[in-house]
Coordinates of C-alpha atoms in Angstrom, one line a residue:
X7 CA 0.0 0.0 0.0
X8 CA 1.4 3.3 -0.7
X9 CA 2.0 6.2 1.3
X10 CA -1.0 8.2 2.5
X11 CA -1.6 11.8 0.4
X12 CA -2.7 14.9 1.9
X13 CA -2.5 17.6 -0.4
X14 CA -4.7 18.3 -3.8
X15 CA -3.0 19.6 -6.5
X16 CA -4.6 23.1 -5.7
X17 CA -3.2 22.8 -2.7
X18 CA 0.5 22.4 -4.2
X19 CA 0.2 25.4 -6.4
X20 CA -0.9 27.3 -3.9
X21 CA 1.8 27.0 -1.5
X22 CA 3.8 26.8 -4.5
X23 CA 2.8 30.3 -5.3
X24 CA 4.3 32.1 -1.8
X25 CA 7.5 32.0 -3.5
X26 CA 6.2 34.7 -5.8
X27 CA 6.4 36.4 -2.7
X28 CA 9.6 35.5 -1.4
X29 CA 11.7 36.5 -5.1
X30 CA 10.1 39.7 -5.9
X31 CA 12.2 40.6 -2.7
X32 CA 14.8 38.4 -2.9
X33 CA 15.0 39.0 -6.8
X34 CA 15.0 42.9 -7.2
X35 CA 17.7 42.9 -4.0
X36 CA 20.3 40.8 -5.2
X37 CA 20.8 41.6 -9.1
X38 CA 19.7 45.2 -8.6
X39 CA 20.3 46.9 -4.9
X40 CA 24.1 47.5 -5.8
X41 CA 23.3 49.0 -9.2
X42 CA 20.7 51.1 -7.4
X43 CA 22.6 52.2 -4.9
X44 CA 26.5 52.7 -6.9
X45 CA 24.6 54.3 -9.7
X46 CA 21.1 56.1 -8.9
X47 CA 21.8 57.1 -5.7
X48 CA 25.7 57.3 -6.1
X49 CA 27.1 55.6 -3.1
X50 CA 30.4 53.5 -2.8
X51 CA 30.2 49.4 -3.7
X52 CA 32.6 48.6 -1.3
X53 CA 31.4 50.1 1.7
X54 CA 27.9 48.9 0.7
X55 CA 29.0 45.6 0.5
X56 CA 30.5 45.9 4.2
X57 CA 27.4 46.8 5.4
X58 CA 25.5 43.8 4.0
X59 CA 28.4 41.7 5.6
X60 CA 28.1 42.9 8.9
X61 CA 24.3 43.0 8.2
X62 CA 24.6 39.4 8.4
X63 CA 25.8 39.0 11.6
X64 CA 22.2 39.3 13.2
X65 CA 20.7 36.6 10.7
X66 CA 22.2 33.3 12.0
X67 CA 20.9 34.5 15.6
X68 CA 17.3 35.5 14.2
X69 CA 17.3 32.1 12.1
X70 CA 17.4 30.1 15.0
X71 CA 15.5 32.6 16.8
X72 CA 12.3 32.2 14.6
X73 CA 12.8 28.9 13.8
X74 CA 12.4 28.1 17.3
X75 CA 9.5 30.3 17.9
X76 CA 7.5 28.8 14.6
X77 CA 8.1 25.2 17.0
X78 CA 7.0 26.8 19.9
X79 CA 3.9 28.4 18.5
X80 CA 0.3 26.8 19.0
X81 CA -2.4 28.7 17.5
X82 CA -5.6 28.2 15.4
X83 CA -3.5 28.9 12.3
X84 CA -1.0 25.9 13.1
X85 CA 2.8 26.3 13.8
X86 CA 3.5 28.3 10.8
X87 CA 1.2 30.1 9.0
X88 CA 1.1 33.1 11.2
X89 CA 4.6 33.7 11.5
X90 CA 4.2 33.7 6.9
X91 CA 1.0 36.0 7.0
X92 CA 2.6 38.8 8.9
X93 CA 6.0 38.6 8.8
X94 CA 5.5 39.6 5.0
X95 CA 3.7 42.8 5.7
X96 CA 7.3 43.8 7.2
X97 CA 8.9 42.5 4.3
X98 CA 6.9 44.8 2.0
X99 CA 7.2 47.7 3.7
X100 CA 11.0 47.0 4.2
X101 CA 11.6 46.4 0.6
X102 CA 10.0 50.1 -0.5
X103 CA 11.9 51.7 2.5
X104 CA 15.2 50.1 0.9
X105 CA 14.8 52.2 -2.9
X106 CA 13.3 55.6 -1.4
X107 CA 16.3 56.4 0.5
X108 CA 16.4 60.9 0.4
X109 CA 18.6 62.6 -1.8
X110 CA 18.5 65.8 0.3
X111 CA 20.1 63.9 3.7
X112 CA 23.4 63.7 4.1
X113 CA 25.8 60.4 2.8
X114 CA 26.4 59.2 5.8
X115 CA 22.4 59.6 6.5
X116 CA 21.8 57.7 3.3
X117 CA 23.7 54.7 4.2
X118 CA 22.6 54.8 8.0
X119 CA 18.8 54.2 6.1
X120 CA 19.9 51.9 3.8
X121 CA 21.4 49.6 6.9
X122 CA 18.6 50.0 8.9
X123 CA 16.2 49.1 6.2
X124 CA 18.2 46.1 5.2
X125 CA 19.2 44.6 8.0
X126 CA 15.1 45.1 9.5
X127 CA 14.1 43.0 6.3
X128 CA 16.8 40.6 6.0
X129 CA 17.1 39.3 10.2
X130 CA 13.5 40.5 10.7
X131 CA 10.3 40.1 8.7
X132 CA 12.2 37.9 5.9
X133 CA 13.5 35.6 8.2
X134 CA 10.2 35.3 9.5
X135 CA 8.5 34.4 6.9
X136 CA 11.0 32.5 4.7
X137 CA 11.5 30.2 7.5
X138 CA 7.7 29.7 8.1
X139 CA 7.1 29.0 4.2
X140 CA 9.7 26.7 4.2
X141 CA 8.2 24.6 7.2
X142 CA 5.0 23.8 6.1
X143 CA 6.4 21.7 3.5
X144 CA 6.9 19.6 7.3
X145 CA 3.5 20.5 8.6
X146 CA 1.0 20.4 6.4
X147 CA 2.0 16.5 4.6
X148 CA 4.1 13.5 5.7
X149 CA 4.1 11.9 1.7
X150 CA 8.1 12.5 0.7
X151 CA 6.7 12.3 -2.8
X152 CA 4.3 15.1 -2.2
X153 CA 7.2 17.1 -0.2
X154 CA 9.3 16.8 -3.6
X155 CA 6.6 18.0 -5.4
X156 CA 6.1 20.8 -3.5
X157 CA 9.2 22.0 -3.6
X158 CA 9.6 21.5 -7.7
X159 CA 6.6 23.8 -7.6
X160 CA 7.4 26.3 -5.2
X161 CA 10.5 26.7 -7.4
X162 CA 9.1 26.5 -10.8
X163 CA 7.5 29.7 -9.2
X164 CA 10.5 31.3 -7.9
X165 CA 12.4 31.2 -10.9
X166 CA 9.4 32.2 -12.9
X167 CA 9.4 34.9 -11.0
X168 CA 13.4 35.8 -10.9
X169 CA 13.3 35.4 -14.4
X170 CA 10.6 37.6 -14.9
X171 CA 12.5 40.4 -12.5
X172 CA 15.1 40.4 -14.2
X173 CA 13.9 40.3 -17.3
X174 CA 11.5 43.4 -17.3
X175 CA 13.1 45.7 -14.2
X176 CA 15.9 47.6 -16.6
X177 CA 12.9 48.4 -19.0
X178 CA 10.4 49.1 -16.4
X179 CA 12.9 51.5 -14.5
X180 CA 13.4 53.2 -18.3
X181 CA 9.0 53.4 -18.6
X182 CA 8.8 55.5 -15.2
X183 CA 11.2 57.9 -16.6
X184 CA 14.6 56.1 -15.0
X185 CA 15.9 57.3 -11.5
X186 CA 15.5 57.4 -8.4
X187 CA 11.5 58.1 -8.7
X188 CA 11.6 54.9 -11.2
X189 CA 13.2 52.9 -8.8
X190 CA 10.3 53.6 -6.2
X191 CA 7.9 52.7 -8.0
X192 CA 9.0 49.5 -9.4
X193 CA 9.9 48.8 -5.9
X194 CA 5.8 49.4 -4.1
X195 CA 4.7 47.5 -7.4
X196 CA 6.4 44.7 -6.5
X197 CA 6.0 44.8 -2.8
X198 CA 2.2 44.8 -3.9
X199 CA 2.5 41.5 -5.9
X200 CA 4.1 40.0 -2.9
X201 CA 1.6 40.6 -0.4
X202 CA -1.3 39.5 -2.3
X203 CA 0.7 36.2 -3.4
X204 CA 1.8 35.8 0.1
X205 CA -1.6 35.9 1.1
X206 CA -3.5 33.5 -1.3
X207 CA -0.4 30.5 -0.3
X208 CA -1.1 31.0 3.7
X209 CA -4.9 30.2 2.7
X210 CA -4.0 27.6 0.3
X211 CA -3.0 25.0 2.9
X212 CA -3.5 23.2 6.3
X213 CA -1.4 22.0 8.7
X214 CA -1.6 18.7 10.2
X215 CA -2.8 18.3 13.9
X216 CA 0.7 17.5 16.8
X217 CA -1.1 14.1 17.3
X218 CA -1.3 13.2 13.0
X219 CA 2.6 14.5 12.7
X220 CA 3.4 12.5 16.1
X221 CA 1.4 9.3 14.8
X222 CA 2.9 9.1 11.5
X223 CA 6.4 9.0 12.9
X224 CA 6.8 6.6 15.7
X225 CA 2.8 5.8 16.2
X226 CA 3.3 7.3 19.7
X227 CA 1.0 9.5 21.3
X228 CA 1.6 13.0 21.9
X229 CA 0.8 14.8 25.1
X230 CA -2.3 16.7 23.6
X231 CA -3.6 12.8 23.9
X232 CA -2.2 11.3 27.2
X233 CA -2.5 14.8 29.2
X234 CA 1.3 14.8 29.7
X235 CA 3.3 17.5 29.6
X236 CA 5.6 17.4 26.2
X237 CA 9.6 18.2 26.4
X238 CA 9.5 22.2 26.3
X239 CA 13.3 23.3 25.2
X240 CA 15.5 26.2 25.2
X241 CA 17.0 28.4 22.1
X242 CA 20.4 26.7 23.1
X243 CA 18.8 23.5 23.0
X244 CA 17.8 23.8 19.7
X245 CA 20.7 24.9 18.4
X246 CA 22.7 22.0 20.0
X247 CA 20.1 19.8 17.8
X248 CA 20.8 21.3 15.2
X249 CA 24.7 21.4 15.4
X250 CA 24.7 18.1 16.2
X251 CA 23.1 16.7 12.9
X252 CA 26.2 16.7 10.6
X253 CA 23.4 16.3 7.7
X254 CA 21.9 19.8 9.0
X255 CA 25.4 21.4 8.7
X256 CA 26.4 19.9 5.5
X257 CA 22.5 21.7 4.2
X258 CA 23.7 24.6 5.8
X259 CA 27.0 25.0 3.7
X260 CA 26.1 24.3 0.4
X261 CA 22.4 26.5 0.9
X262 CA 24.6 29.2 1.5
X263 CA 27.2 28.4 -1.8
X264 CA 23.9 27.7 -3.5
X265 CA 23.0 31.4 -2.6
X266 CA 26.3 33.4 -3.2
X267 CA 26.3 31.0 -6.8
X268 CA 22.9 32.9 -7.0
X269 CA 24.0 36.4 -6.3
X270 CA 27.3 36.2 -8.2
X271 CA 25.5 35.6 -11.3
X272 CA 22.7 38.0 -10.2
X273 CA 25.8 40.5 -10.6
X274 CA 25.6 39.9 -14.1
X275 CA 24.0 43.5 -14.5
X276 CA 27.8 44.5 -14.4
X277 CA 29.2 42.0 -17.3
X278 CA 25.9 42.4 -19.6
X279 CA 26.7 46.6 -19.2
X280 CA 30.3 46.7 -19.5
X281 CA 31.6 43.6 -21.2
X282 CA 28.9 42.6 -23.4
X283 CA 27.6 46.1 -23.9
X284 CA 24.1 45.4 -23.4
X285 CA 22.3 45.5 -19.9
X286 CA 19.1 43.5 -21.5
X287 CA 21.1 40.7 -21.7
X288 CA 20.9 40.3 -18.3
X289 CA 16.9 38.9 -19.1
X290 CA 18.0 36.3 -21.9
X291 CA 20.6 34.9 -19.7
X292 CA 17.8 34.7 -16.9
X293 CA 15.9 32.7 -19.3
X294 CA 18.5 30.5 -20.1
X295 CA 19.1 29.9 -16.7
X296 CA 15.4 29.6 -15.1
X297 CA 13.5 28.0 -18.4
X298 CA 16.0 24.8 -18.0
X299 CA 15.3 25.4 -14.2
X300 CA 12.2 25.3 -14.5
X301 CA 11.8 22.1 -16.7
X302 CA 13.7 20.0 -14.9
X303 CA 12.1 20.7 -12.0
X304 CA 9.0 19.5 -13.8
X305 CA 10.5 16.0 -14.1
X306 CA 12.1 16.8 -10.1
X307 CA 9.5 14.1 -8.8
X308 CA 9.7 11.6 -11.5
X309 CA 13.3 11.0 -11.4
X310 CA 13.6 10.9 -7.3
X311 CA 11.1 8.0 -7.7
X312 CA 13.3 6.8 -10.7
X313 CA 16.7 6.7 -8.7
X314 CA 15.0 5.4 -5.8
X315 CA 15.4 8.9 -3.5
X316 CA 17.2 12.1 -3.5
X317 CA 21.3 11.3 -3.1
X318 CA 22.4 10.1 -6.5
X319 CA 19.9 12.3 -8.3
X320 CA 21.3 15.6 -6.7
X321 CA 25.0 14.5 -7.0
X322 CA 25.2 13.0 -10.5
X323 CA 22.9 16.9 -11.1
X324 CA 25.4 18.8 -10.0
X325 CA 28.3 17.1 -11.7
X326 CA 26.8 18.4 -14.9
X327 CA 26.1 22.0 -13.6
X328 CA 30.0 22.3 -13.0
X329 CA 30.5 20.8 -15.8
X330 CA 28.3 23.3 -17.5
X331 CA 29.8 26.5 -15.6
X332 CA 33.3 25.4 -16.5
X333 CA 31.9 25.4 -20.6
X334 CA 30.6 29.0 -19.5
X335 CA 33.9 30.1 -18.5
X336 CA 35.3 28.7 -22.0
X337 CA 32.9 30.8 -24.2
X338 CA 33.3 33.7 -22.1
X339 CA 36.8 34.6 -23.1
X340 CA 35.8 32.9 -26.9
X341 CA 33.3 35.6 -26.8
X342 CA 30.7 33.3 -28.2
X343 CA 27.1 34.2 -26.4
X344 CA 25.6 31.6 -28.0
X345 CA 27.9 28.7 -27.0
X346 CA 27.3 31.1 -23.3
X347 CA 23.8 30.6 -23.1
X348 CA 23.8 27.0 -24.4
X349 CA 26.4 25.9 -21.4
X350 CA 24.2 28.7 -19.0
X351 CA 21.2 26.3 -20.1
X352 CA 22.9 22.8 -19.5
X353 CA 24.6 23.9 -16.0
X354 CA 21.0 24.7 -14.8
X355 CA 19.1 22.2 -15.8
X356 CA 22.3 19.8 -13.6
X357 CA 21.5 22.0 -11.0
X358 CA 17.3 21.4 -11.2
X359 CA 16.9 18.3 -8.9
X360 CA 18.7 19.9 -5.5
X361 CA 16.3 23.1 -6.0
X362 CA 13.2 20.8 -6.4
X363 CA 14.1 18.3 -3.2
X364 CA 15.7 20.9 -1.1
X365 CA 12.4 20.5 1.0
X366 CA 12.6 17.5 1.2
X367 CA 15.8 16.9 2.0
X368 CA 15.5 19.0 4.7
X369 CA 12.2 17.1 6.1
X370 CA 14.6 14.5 6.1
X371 CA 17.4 15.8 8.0
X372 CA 14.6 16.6 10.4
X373 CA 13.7 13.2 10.7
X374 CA 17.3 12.3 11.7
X375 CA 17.2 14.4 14.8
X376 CA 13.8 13.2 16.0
X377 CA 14.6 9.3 15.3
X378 CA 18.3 10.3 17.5
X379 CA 16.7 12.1 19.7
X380 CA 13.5 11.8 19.8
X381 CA 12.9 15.6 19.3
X382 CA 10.7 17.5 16.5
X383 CA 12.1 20.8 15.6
X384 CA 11.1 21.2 12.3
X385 CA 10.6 25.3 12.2
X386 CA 14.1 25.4 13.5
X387 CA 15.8 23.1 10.9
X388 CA 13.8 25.1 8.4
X389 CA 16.1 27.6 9.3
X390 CA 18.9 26.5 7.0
X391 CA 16.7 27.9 3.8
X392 CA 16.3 31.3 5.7
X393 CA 19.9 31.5 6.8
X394 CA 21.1 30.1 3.6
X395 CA 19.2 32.7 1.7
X396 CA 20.1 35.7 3.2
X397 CA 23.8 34.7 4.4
X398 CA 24.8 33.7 1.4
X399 CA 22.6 36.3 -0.8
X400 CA 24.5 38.6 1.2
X401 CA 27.9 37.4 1.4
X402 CA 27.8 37.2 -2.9
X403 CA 26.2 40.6 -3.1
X404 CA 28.8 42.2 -0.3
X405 CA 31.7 40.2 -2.1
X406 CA 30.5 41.5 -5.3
X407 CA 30.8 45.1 -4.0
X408 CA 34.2 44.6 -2.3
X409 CA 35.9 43.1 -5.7
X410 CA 34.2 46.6 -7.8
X411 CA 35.7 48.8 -4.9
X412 CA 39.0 47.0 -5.8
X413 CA 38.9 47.0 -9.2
X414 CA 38.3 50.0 -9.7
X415 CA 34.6 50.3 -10.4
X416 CA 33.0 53.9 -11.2
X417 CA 29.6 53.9 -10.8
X418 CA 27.6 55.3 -14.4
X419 CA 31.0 55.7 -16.1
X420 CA 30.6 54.6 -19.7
X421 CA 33.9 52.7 -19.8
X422 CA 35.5 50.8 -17.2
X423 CA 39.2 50.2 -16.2
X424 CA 40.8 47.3 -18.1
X425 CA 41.2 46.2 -14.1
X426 CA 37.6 46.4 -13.5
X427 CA 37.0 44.8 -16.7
X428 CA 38.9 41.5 -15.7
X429 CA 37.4 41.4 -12.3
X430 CA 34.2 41.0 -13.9
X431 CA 35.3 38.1 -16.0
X432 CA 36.4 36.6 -12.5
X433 CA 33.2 37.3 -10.5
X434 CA 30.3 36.4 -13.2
X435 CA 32.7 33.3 -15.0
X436 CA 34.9 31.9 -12.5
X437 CA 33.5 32.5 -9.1
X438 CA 30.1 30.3 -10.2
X439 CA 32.0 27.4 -11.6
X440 CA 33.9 27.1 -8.7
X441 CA 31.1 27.4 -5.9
X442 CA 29.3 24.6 -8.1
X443 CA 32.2 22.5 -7.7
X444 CA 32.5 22.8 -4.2
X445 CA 29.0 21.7 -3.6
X446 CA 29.4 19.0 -5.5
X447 CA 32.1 17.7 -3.0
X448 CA 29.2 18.5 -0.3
X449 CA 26.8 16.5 -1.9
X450 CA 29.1 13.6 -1.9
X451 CA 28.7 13.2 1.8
X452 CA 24.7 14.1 2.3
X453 CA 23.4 10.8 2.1
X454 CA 20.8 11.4 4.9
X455 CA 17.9 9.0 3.7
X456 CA 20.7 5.9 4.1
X457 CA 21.7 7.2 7.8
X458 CA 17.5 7.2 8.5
X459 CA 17.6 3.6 7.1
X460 CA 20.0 2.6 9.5
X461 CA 18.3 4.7 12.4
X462 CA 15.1 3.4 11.9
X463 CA 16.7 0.0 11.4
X464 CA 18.2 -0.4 14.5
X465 CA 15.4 1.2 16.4

């Protein structure tokens, strides 16, 4: 007999769908904050990018922070979906805040209200929400096949929706009449799309009651159903759990390269504009990235059932999306585009299967802790996705501004510096290759559904 379903397929897009919400922040940030910033509102890239770094010093405390509080929280909403619904209406508000920073206050002002801004977003309201979305995929079904599915179409969304971004934000910038007044405007139209999305995925889904979660795992019964008091923990509890799952850690590292991969390419504003002369090309290498994205995540849940689980599947993945990324460095100095987006298009679709199961992946590393310990903390090992996000979305976009500052960089110049030129060759054609290859040697290792084999074997 196969494994119980929970979920209809409206159900699927619908949570699915929040991760409009989620990339129309996460999108218009990291390909087009530093351009803002350097070139609209004129401010260095270098000490931009420090305060993004030290930005990120609140996130790993407010990841485990929230993720802890989603596990803590009992409400008629479940776990999670509050902690989504209005964490958002932050996020929004945040995002706006980020592109109407004053031209008549002074630069130090200016960067004062960008940090603020940013770092209230980024270890607030985003981390709030982004770990809450990424949860449910815990909460509201215990079908691995459904988790996968749900995460192929949450992603089919997201890079939909990157692609999208960064495909009509240069022209829509140039239809408001460019600027800073553009800039706003692009920015509350966006945050407006987000909310609504946002919206319409918490209401698309249930969770599942502690005692159907509890059931489904051990068949024990939980203390809603003996009158027991459950095992209440601490922050530094949790994060001992979650230190203590080597699978957790090894999620952790490469969600964070998969993000500064993300945000290194996201740069790309730079090469299109000074190397390739042509700042639109930014949207047809985002559609040579996301389309092959987006149909292999299609076939995501097919092939997991095919290889008989996640392991191989991701591996043997991104063993061609290094492969690709190493063909992109080649035709970058050929100065063949075509042969470019052709290598773009086979590195992505490699790197397809790891997006689609990162869900549930994670549900699984969950399930290592609670069959070691006997302990659910799913919100809090959600935090990975969250932390991963915005440390290494930040780290890539701060690195990014460092290496300009170095090179050279002048913001709205027409011509760069033959140094500046050649740092741009490193960050958008070397620096992705490389970060792909060093997941790959992560990937080796996370083989969590054999170690749950064992677990549940010897239990």
């Amino acid at each position: 007999m196969g494994e119980k379903t929970y979920l209809k397929w409206y159900n699927k897009v619908g949570y699915g769908s929040g991760d409009i919400a989620g990339n129309v922040v996460y999108a218009l940030l990291s390909a087009f904050v530093m351009i803002f910033l350097t070139d609209t509102v004129g401010l260095n890239a270098g000490i931009v990018g420090t305060l993004i770094a030290v930005s990120k010093l609140f996130d790993g405390i407010s990841d485990i922070f929230f993720g802890a509080m989603i596990d803590k929280t009992h409400s008629k909403m479940g776990k999670a979906r509050p902690w989504m619904l209005y964490g958002y209406f932050g996020c929004a508000v945040c995002l706006v805040a980020i592109f109407v920073i004053p031209a008549d206050i002074s630069e130090f002002a200016q960067y004062a209200w960008f940090f603020i801004a940013y770092t209230l977003l980024n270890a607030g309201f985003y981390t709030a929400n982004n770990i809450a979305y990424s949860a449910l995929t815990a909460l509201v079904t215990k079908n691995n096949h459904e988790r996968v599915q749900m995460g192929s179409i949450r992603f089919m969304f997201a890079f939909g929706t990157s692609m999208l971004i960064q495909t009509v934000t240069v022209r829509c910038v140039a239809c408001f009449g460019g600027g800073a007044a553009a800039w706003r405007t692009v920015a509350v139209i966006y945050a407006v799309i987000g909310v609504i999305s946002n919206t319409l995925s918490v209401w698309s889904v249930k969770e599942l009651s502690p005692e159907e979660l509890a059931r489904e795992e051990t068949g024990e019964k939980t203390e809603q159903e003996t009158g027991e008091p459950g095992k209440a923990y601490r922050l530094t509890e949790a994060f001992g759990l979650l230190i203590h799952n080597k699978y957790y850690l090894m999620i952790c590292a490469a969600y964070i390269l998969m993000q500064i991969y993300s945000a290194t390419l996201n740069m790309g504003i730079y090469f299109m504009t000074y190397v390739l002369k042509n700042a639109n090309l930014l949207g047809v290498f985002s559609w040579a990235i996301n389309i092959p994205m987006i149909i292999g995540l299609l076939f995501t849940p097919a092939l997991v059932d095919r290889w008989k689980g996640m392991y191989k599947l991701n591996l043997w993945g991104y063993a061609l999306g290094t492969a690709g990324r190493l063909g992109v460095v080649a035709a970058g100095y050929m100065g063949s585009i075509p042969l470019m987006l052709l290598c773009t298009a086979a590195a992505a679709m490699g790197m397809s299967p790891l997006q689609g199961d990162m869900n549930a992946l994670i549900a699984t590393c969950s399930e290592y802790t609670f069959l070691k310990t006997g302990r659910r903390v799913d919100g809090t090992m959600y935090s990975c996705t969250s932390l991963g996000t915005k440390l290494g979305g930040g780290i890539g976009t701060a690195i990014a501004g460092w290496l300009l500052a170095y090179s050279g960089y002048v913001g709205g110049a027409a011509e760069q510096t033959a140094s500046c030129i050649n740092m741009l060759h490193i960050m958008y054609l070397w620096m992705p290759m490389v970060l792909n290859l060093l997941i790959t040697l992560i990937l080796t290792r996370l083989n969590v559904e054999k170690a749950n084999e064992e677990l549940r074997a010897s239990i």
